[in-house]
XYZ file of N, CA and C in Angstrom:
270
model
N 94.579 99.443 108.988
C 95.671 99.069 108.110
C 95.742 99.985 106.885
N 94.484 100.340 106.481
C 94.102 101.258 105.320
C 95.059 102.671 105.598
N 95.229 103.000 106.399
C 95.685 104.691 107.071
C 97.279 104.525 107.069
N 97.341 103.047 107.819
C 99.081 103.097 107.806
C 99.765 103.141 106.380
N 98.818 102.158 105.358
C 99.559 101.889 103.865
C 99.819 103.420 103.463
N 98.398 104.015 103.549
C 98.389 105.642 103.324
C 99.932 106.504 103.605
N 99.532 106.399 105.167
C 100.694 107.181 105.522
C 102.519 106.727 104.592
N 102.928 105.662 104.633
C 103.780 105.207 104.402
C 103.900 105.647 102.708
N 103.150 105.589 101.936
C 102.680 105.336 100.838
C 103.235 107.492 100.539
N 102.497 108.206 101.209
C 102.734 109.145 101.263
C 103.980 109.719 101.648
N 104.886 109.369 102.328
C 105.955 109.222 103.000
C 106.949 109.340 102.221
N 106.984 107.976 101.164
C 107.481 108.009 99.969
C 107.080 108.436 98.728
N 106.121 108.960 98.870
C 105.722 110.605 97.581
C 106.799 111.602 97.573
N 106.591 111.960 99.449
C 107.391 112.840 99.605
C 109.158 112.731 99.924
N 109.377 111.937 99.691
C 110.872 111.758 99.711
C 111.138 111.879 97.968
N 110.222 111.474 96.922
C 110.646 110.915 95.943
C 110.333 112.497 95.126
N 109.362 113.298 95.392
C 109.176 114.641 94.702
C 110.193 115.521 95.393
N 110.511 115.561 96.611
C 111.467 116.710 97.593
C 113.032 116.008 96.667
N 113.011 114.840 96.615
C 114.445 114.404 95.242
C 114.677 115.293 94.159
N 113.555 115.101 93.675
C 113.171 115.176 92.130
C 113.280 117.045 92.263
N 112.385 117.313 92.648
C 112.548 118.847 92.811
C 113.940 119.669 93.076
N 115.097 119.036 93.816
C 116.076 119.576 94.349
C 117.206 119.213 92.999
N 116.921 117.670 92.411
C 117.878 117.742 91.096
C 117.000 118.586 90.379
N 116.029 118.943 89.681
C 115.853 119.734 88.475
C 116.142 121.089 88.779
N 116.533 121.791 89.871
C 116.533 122.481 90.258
C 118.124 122.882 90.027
N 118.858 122.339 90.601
C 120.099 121.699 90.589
C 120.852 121.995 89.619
N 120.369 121.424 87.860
C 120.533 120.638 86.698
C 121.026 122.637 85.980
N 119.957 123.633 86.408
C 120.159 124.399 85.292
C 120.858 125.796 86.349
N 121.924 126.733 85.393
C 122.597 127.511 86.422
C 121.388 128.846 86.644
N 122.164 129.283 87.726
C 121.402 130.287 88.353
C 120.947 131.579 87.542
N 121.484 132.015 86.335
C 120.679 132.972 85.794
C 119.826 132.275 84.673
N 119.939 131.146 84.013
C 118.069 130.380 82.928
C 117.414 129.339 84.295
N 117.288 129.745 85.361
C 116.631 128.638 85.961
C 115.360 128.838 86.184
N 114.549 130.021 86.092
C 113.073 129.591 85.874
C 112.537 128.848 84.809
N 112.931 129.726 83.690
C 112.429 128.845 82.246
C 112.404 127.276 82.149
N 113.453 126.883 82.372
C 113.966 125.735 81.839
C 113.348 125.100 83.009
N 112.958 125.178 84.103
C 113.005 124.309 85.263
C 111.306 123.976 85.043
N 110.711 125.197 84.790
C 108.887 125.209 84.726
C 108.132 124.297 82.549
N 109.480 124.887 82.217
C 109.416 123.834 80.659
C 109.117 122.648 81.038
N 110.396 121.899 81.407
C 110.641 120.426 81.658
C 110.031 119.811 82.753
N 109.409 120.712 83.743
C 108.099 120.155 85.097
C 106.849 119.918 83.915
N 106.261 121.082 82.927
C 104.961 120.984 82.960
C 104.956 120.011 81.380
N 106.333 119.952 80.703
C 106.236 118.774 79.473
C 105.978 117.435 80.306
N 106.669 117.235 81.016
C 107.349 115.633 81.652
C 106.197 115.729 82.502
N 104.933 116.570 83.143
C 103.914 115.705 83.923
C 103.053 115.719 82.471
N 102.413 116.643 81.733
C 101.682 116.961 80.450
C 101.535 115.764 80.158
N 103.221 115.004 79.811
C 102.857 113.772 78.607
C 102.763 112.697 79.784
N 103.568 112.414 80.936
C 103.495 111.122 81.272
C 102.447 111.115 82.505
N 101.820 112.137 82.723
C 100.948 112.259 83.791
C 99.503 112.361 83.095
N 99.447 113.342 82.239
C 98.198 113.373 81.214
C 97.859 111.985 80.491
N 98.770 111.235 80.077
C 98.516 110.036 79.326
C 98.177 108.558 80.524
N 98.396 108.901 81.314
C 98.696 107.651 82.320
C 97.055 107.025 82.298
N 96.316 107.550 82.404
C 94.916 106.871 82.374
C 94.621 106.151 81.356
N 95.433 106.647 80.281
C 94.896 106.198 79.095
C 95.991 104.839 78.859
N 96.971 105.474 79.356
C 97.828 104.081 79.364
C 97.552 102.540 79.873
N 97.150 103.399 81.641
C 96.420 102.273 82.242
C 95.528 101.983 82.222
N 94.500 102.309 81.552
C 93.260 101.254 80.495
C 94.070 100.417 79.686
N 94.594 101.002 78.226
C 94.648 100.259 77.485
C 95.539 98.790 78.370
N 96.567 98.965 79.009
C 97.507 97.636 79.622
C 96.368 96.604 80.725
N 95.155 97.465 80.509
C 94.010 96.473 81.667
C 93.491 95.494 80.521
N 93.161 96.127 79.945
C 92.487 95.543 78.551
C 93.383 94.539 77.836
N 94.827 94.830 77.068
C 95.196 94.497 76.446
C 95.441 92.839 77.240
N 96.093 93.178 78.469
C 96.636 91.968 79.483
C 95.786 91.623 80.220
N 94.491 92.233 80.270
C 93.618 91.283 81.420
C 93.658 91.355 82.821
N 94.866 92.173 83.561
C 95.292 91.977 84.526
C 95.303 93.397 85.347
N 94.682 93.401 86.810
C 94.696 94.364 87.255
C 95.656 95.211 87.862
N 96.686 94.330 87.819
C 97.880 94.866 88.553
C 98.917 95.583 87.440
N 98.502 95.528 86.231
C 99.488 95.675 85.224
C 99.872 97.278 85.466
N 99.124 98.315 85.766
C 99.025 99.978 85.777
C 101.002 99.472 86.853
N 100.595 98.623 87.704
C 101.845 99.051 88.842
C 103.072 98.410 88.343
N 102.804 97.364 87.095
C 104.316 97.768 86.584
C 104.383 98.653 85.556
N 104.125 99.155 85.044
C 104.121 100.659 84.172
C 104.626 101.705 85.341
N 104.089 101.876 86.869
C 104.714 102.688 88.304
C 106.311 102.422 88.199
N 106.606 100.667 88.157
C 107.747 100.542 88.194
C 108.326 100.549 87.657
N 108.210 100.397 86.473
C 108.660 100.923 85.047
C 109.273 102.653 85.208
N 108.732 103.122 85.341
C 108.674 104.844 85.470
C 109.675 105.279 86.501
N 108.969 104.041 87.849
C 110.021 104.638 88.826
C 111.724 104.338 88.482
N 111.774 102.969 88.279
C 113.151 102.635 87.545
C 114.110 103.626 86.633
N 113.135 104.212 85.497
C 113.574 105.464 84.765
C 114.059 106.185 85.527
N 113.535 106.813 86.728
C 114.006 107.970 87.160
C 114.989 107.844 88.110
N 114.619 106.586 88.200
C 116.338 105.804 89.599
C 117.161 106.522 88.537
N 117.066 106.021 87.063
C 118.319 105.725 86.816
C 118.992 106.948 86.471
N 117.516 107.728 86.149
C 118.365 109.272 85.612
C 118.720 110.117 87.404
N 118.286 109.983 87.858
C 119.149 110.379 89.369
C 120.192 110.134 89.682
N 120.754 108.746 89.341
C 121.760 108.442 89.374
C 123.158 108.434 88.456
N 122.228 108.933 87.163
C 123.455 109.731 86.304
C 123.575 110.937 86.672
N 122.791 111.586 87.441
C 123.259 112.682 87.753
C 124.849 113.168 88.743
N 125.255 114.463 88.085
C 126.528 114.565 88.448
C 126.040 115.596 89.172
N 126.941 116.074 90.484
C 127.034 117.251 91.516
C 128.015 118.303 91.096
N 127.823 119.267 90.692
C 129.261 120.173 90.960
C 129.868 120.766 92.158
């Protein structure tokens, strides 16, 4: 059961980064698109990827509760629904 959660679990990594990668990509025109694309990858994991441990201690501690780290996941994931979905196509 351990392998299937895995797989599945992984499944939707990769649907949700192959997203994410194709809008930021997307977002800036074809002659500033390295800069801007490798800025806003290595700020946006830096702060919310670098801090996340520290986050999810303090919300274990503060609330007691072990499950709390996975709404802070859903929290995050929600954010990025929503900015995907403001996104416009040209």
């Amino acid at each position: 059961m351990v392998i299937v959660s895995e797989i599945v679990f992984a499944l939707m990594l990769a649907l949700y980064c192959s997203c994410v990668t194709a809008a930021t990509v997307d977002i800036f025109k074809n002659e500033l698109k390295y800069t801007p694309v490798a800025l806003a990858h290595s700020l946006v994991f830096s702060t919310i990827a670098g801090t996340s441990l520290l986050i999810f201690s303090v919300l274990i501690h503060v609330t007691q509760d072990l499950t709390s780290p996975a709404y802070y996941m859903i929290l995050a994931a929600l954010v990025s629904c929503y900015g995907v979905f403001r996104l416009k196509s040209e």
